Amino acid sequence: MAETFSALHIGTRDDRSEALLSDSLRVNQETEEIGGAALAQMQRQREQLAGAQELAQDTHQVTRQAKQTLKAIAWKILREKLTLVLLSDS
């Protein structure tokens, strides 16, 4: 009878070990899936940030060019006003 109890006890322990191992494998698989999804999302975000950075650089360049153009226009207007003032004094 002691042998039967011991065999049942070992069988139960094996069943628990197998259940724990199976649960651990399932959790590991879920973790890998979550990690993969997080990695894919981070890659998409990286691409969005790279696109936003490029757009910001382009906008900065256009702004710089517009500023230079406005300065050139302002100088031209100033020269024309000075010319008119000088000609009207003559």
Short mmCIF file of N, CA, C and O in Angstrom, two decimals:
data_model
loop_
_atom_site.label_atom_id
_atom_site.label_comp_id
_atom_site.label_asym_id
_atom_site.label_seq_id
_atom_site.Cartn_x
_atom_site.Cartn_y
_atom_site.Cartn_z
N MET A 1 0.82 -1.19 0.00
CA MET A 1 0.00 0.00 0.00
C MET A 1 0.87 1.26 0.00
O MET A 1 0.52 2.23 -0.64
N ALA A 2 1.96 1.22 0.70
CA ALA A 2 2.88 2.36 0.72
C ALA A 2 3.45 2.60 -0.66
O ALA A 2 3.67 3.74 -1.05
N GLU A 3 3.67 1.53 -1.41
CA GLU A 3 4.20 1.69 -2.77
C GLU A 3 3.18 2.39 -3.67
O GLU A 3 3.54 3.22 -4.50
N THR A 4 1.91 2.07 -3.50
CA THR A 4 0.85 2.69 -4.30
C THR A 4 0.75 4.18 -3.98
O THR A 4 0.66 5.01 -4.87
N PHE A 5 0.80 4.53 -2.70
CA PHE A 5 0.73 5.93 -2.29
C PHE A 5 1.93 6.71 -2.85
O PHE A 5 1.78 7.79 -3.37
N SER A 6 3.11 6.09 -2.77
CA SER A 6 4.32 6.73 -3.26
C SER A 6 4.23 6.93 -4.77
O SER A 6 4.61 7.98 -5.28
N ALA A 7 3.72 5.97 -5.50
CA ALA A 7 3.59 6.08 -6.94
C ALA A 7 2.58 7.18 -7.31
O ALA A 7 2.78 7.95 -8.24
N LEU A 8 1.48 7.27 -6.55
CA LEU A 8 0.49 8.32 -6.78
C LEU A 8 1.09 9.69 -6.49
O LEU A 8 0.86 10.66 -7.20
N HIS A 9 1.85 9.74 -5.41
CA HIS A 9 2.46 11.00 -5.01
C HIS A 9 3.45 11.48 -6.08
O HIS A 9 3.45 12.65 -6.44
N ILE A 10 4.24 10.57 -6.61
CA ILE A 10 5.21 10.91 -7.66
C ILE A 10 4.47 11.31 -8.92
O ILE A 10 4.82 12.28 -9.59
N GLY A 11 3.42 10.58 -9.25
CA GLY A 11 2.62 10.91 -10.43
C GLY A 11 2.02 12.30 -10.31
O GLY A 11 2.01 13.06 -11.27
N THR A 12 1.53 12.66 -9.16
CA THR A 12 0.94 13.97 -8.94
C THR A 12 2.00 15.05 -9.06
O THR A 12 1.78 16.09 -9.66
N ARG A 13 3.18 14.79 -8.51
CA ARG A 13 4.28 15.75 -8.59
C ARG A 13 4.69 15.93 -10.06
O ARG A 13 4.94 17.04 -10.50
N ASP A 14 4.77 14.85 -10.80
CA ASP A 14 5.10 14.94 -12.23
C ASP A 14 4.04 15.75 -12.99
O ASP A 14 4.38 16.54 -13.86
N ASP A 15 2.78 15.50 -12.65
CA ASP A 15 1.70 16.25 -13.30
C ASP A 15 1.81 17.74 -13.00
O ASP A 15 1.64 18.58 -13.89
N ARG A 16 2.12 18.08 -11.74
CA ARG A 16 2.27 19.49 -11.37
C ARG A 16 3.47 20.10 -12.08
O ARG A 16 3.41 21.22 -12.56
N SER A 17 4.56 19.36 -12.15
CA SER A 17 5.75 19.86 -12.84
C SER A 17 5.46 20.09 -14.32
O SER A 17 5.87 21.11 -14.89
N GLU A 18 4.75 19.15 -14.90
CA GLU A 18 4.41 19.29 -16.31
C GLU A 18 3.47 20.48 -16.53
O GLU A 18 3.63 21.25 -17.49
N ALA A 19 2.53 20.67 -15.63
CA ALA A 19 1.61 21.79 -15.73
C ALA A 19 2.37 23.12 -15.57
O ALA A 19 2.11 24.09 -16.30
N LEU A 20 3.28 23.17 -14.61
CA LEU A 20 4.08 24.38 -14.41
C LEU A 20 4.95 24.68 -15.63
O LEU A 20 5.06 25.83 -16.06
N LEU A 21 5.55 23.65 -16.19
CA LEU A 21 6.38 23.82 -17.38
C LEU A 21 5.54 24.31 -18.55
O LEU A 21 5.92 25.23 -19.27
N SER A 22 4.38 23.71 -18.72
CA SER A 22 3.48 24.11 -19.80
C SER A 22 3.04 25.56 -19.62
O SER A 22 3.02 26.34 -20.59
N ASP A 23 2.71 25.94 -18.39
CA ASP A 23 2.31 27.31 -18.10
C ASP A 23 3.46 28.27 -18.36
O ASP A 23 3.27 29.35 -18.93
N SER A 24 4.67 27.88 -17.97
CA SER A 24 5.84 28.72 -18.20
C SER A 24 6.08 28.92 -19.70
O SER A 24 6.41 30.03 -20.15
N LEU A 25 5.93 27.86 -20.47
CA LEU A 25 6.10 27.96 -21.92
C LEU A 25 5.05 28.87 -22.55
O LEU A 25 5.35 29.66 -23.45
N ARG A 26 3.83 28.78 -22.04
CA ARG A 26 2.74 29.63 -22.55
C ARG A 26 3.03 31.10 -22.23
O ARG A 26 2.91 31.97 -23.10
N VAL A 27 3.46 31.36 -20.99
CA VAL A 27 3.77 32.73 -20.60
C VAL A 27 4.95 33.26 -21.43
O VAL A 27 4.95 34.42 -21.87
N ASN A 28 5.94 32.42 -21.66
CA ASN A 28 7.09 32.81 -22.48
C ASN A 28 6.63 33.17 -23.90
O ASN A 28 7.07 34.18 -24.46
N GLN A 29 5.77 32.38 -24.48
CA GLN A 29 5.25 32.65 -25.82
C GLN A 29 4.48 33.96 -25.86
O GLN A 29 4.65 34.77 -26.77
N GLU A 30 3.62 34.18 -24.87
CA GLU A 30 2.86 35.43 -24.80
C GLU A 30 3.79 36.63 -24.67
O GLU A 30 3.58 37.67 -25.30
N THR A 31 4.83 36.46 -23.85
CA THR A 31 5.80 37.54 -23.66
C THR A 31 6.52 37.86 -24.95
O THR A 31 6.73 39.03 -25.29
N GLU A 32 6.89 36.84 -25.70
CA GLU A 32 7.55 37.06 -26.99
C GLU A 32 6.62 37.78 -27.97
O GLU A 32 7.05 38.66 -28.71
N GLU A 33 5.34 37.41 -27.96
CA GLU A 33 4.37 38.07 -28.84
C GLU A 33 4.19 39.53 -28.47
O GLU A 33 4.17 40.40 -29.34
N ILE A 34 4.09 39.80 -27.17
CA ILE A 34 3.95 41.18 -26.70
C ILE A 34 5.20 41.97 -27.06
O ILE A 34 5.12 43.11 -27.54
N GLY A 35 6.36 41.37 -26.83
CA GLY A 35 7.62 42.04 -27.17
C GLY A 35 7.73 42.32 -28.66
O GLY A 35 8.17 43.39 -29.07
N GLY A 36 7.30 41.37 -29.47
CA GLY A 36 7.32 41.56 -30.93
C GLY A 36 6.40 42.68 -31.36
O GLY A 36 6.75 43.50 -32.21
N ALA A 37 5.21 42.73 -30.75
CA ALA A 37 4.26 43.80 -31.08
C ALA A 37 4.81 45.16 -30.64
O ALA A 37 4.69 46.14 -31.37
N ALA A 38 5.42 45.20 -29.46
CA ALA A 38 6.01 46.45 -28.98
C ALA A 38 7.15 46.90 -29.89
O ALA A 38 7.27 48.08 -30.22
N LEU A 39 7.96 45.96 -30.32
CA LEU A 39 9.07 46.27 -31.22
C LEU A 39 8.56 46.82 -32.56
O LEU A 39 9.08 47.80 -33.08
N ALA A 40 7.51 46.20 -33.09
CA ALA A 40 6.94 46.66 -34.36
C ALA A 40 6.36 48.07 -34.20
O ALA A 40 6.54 48.92 -35.07
N GLN A 41 5.70 48.33 -33.08
CA GLN A 41 5.14 49.65 -32.84
C GLN A 41 6.25 50.69 -32.70
O GLN A 41 6.15 51.80 -33.24
N MET A 42 7.32 50.34 -32.02
CA MET A 42 8.45 51.26 -31.87
C MET A 42 9.10 51.55 -33.22
O MET A 42 9.52 52.68 -33.48
N GLN A 43 9.15 50.56 -34.10
CA GLN A 43 9.71 50.77 -35.44
C GLN A 43 8.84 51.75 -36.23
O GLN A 43 9.36 52.64 -36.90
N ARG A 44 7.51 51.59 -36.13
CA ARG A 44 6.60 52.52 -36.82
C ARG A 44 6.77 53.94 -36.26
O ARG A 44 6.81 54.91 -37.01
N GLN A 45 6.91 54.04 -34.95
CA GLN A 45 7.09 55.35 -34.33
C GLN A 45 8.42 55.97 -34.75
O GLN A 45 8.51 57.18 -34.98
N ARG A 46 9.44 55.15 -34.88
CA ARG A 46 10.74 55.64 -35.33
C ARG A 46 10.62 56.22 -36.74
O ARG A 46 11.16 57.28 -37.05
N GLU A 47 9.91 55.51 -37.61
CA GLU A 47 9.72 55.99 -38.98
C GLU A 47 8.93 57.30 -38.98
O GLU A 47 9.24 58.21 -39.76
N GLN A 48 7.91 57.40 -38.12
CA GLN A 48 7.14 58.63 -38.03
C GLN A 48 8.01 59.79 -37.55
O GLN A 48 7.93 60.90 -38.07
N LEU A 49 8.84 59.52 -36.55
CA LEU A 49 9.73 60.56 -36.04
C LEU A 49 10.75 60.99 -37.09
O LEU A 49 11.05 62.19 -37.22
N ALA A 50 11.26 60.04 -37.85
CA ALA A 50 12.21 60.38 -38.91
C ALA A 50 11.53 61.25 -39.96
O ALA A 50 12.11 62.23 -40.44
N GLY A 51 10.30 60.91 -40.30
CA GLY A 51 9.54 61.72 -41.26
C GLY A 51 9.26 63.12 -40.72
O GLY A 51 9.38 64.11 -41.44
N ALA A 52 8.92 63.20 -39.44
CA ALA A 52 8.66 64.50 -38.83
C ALA A 52 9.93 65.34 -38.78
O ALA A 52 9.90 66.55 -39.01
N GLN A 53 11.07 64.69 -38.49
CA GLN A 53 12.34 65.41 -38.46
C GLN A 53 12.68 65.96 -39.84
O GLN A 53 13.10 67.11 -39.98
N GLU A 54 12.48 65.16 -40.87
CA GLU A 54 12.76 65.61 -42.23
C GLU A 54 11.86 66.78 -42.60
O GLU A 54 12.31 67.77 -43.19
N LEU A 55 10.59 66.69 -42.24
CA LEU A 55 9.65 67.78 -42.52
C LEU A 55 10.06 69.05 -41.77
O LEU A 55 10.01 70.15 -42.33
N ALA A 56 10.48 68.90 -40.52
CA ALA A 56 10.93 70.06 -39.74
C ALA A 56 12.16 70.70 -40.38
O ALA A 56 12.27 71.93 -40.44
N GLN A 57 13.09 69.88 -40.85
CA GLN A 57 14.28 70.42 -41.51
C GLN A 57 13.91 71.16 -42.79
O GLN A 57 14.45 72.24 -43.07
N ASP A 58 13.00 70.58 -43.56
CA ASP A 58 12.54 71.24 -44.80
C ASP A 58 11.87 72.58 -44.47
O ASP A 58 12.11 73.58 -45.15
N THR A 59 11.04 72.58 -43.45
CA THR A 59 10.35 73.81 -43.03
C THR A 59 11.35 74.86 -42.58
O THR A 59 11.22 76.04 -42.92
N HIS A 60 12.35 74.43 -41.85
CA HIS A 60 13.40 75.35 -41.39
C HIS A 60 14.13 75.96 -42.58
O HIS A 60 14.39 77.18 -42.60
N GLN A 61 14.44 75.17 -43.57
CA GLN A 61 15.13 75.66 -44.78
C GLN A 61 14.26 76.66 -45.53
O GLN A 61 14.74 77.72 -45.94
N VAL A 62 12.99 76.36 -45.69
CA VAL A 62 12.08 77.27 -46.39
C VAL A 62 11.96 78.58 -45.61
O VAL A 62 11.97 79.68 -46.19
N THR A 63 11.89 78.49 -44.29
CA THR A 63 11.79 79.67 -43.45
C THR A 63 13.05 80.54 -43.58
O THR A 63 12.97 81.76 -43.67
N ARG A 64 14.20 79.89 -43.59
CA ARG A 64 15.46 80.61 -43.75
C ARG A 64 15.50 81.33 -45.10
O ARG A 64 15.90 82.50 -45.18
N GLN A 65 15.08 80.65 -46.15
CA GLN A 65 15.06 81.27 -47.48
C GLN A 65 14.07 82.43 -47.53
O GLN A 65 14.36 83.48 -48.13
N ALA A 66 12.92 82.27 -46.90
CA ALA A 66 11.92 83.34 -46.89
C ALA A 66 12.46 84.55 -46.14
O ALA A 66 12.25 85.71 -46.56
N LYS A 67 13.16 84.32 -45.04
CA LYS A 67 13.75 85.41 -44.28
C LYS A 67 14.77 86.18 -45.13
O LYS A 67 14.79 87.41 -45.13
N GLN A 68 15.61 85.45 -45.86
CA GLN A 68 16.59 86.09 -46.74
C GLN A 68 15.90 86.90 -47.83
O GLN A 68 16.32 88.03 -48.15
N THR A 69 14.85 86.35 -48.39
CA THR A 69 14.10 87.05 -49.44
C THR A 69 13.48 88.34 -48.89
O THR A 69 13.54 89.40 -49.53
N LEU A 70 12.89 88.25 -47.70
CA LEU A 70 12.28 89.44 -47.09
C LEU A 70 13.32 90.51 -46.78
O LEU A 70 13.07 91.71 -46.96
N LYS A 71 14.50 90.08 -46.32
CA LYS A 71 15.57 91.05 -46.07
C LYS A 71 15.99 91.74 -47.38
O LYS A 71 16.19 92.95 -47.40
N ALA A 72 16.11 90.97 -48.45
CA ALA A 72 16.48 91.54 -49.75
C ALA A 72 15.44 92.53 -50.22
O ALA A 72 15.77 93.62 -50.74
N ILE A 73 14.17 92.20 -50.03
CA ILE A 73 13.09 93.10 -50.42
C ILE A 73 13.14 94.38 -49.58
O ILE A 73 12.99 95.49 -50.11
N ALA A 74 13.37 94.23 -48.29
CA ALA A 74 13.44 95.39 -47.40
C ALA A 74 14.59 96.31 -47.81
O ALA A 74 14.43 97.55 -47.84
N TRP A 75 15.75 95.75 -48.15
CA TRP A 75 16.88 96.57 -48.60
C TRP A 75 16.56 97.27 -49.92
O TRP A 75 16.91 98.44 -50.12
N LYS A 76 15.90 96.58 -50.80
CA LYS A 76 15.53 97.18 -52.09
C LYS A 76 14.57 98.35 -51.88
O LYS A 76 14.73 99.41 -52.49
N ILE A 77 13.61 98.16 -51.02
CA ILE A 77 12.66 99.24 -50.72
C ILE A 77 13.39 100.43 -50.09
O ILE A 77 13.14 101.59 -50.45
N LEU A 78 14.31 100.15 -49.17
CA LEU A 78 15.07 101.22 -48.53
C LEU A 78 15.90 101.99 -49.56
O LEU A 78 15.92 103.23 -49.54
N ARG A 79 16.55 101.27 -50.46
CA ARG A 79 17.35 101.93 -51.51
C ARG A 79 16.46 102.80 -52.41
O ARG A 79 16.82 103.93 -52.76
N GLU A 80 15.29 102.28 -52.76
CA GLU A 80 14.37 103.04 -53.61
C GLU A 80 13.89 104.29 -52.89
O GLU A 80 13.80 105.37 -53.50
N LYS A 81 13.59 104.18 -51.59
CA LYS A 81 13.14 105.34 -50.82
C LYS A 81 14.26 106.39 -50.73
O LYS A 81 14.02 107.59 -50.87
N LEU A 82 15.48 105.90 -50.47
CA LEU A 82 16.61 106.83 -50.40
C LEU A 82 16.83 107.53 -51.74
O LEU A 82 17.10 108.73 -51.80
N THR A 83 16.69 106.78 -52.82
CA THR A 83 16.84 107.35 -54.15
C THR A 83 15.77 108.42 -54.38
O THR A 83 16.07 109.51 -54.89
N LEU A 84 14.54 108.12 -54.01
CA LEU A 84 13.46 109.10 -54.18
C LEU A 84 13.69 110.35 -53.34
O LEU A 84 13.43 111.47 -53.79
N VAL A 85 14.18 110.14 -52.11
CA VAL A 85 14.45 111.28 -51.23
C VAL A 85 15.55 112.13 -51.83
O VAL A 85 15.47 113.37 -51.87
N LEU A 86 16.61 111.50 -52.30
CA LEU A 86 17.73 112.23 -52.87
C LEU A 86 17.33 112.96 -54.15
O LEU A 86 17.75 114.09 -54.43
N LEU A 87 16.49 112.30 -54.96
CA LEU A 87 16.05 112.93 -56.21
C LEU A 87 15.06 114.07 -55.95
O LEU A 87 15.04 115.07 -56.68
N SER A 88 14.26 113.94 -54.93
CA SER A 88 13.28 114.99 -54.65
C SER A 88 13.95 116.21 -54.03
O SER A 88 13.46 117.31 -54.16
N ASP A 89 15.11 116.02 -53.37
CA ASP A 89 15.85 117.15 -52.80
C ASP A 89 16.60 117.91 -53.89
O ASP A 89 16.99 119.06 -53.71
N SER A 90 16.81 117.31 -55.03
CA SER A 90 17.60 117.96 -56.09
C SER A 90 16.86 118.99 -56.82
O SER A 90 15.89 119.36 -57.06
#
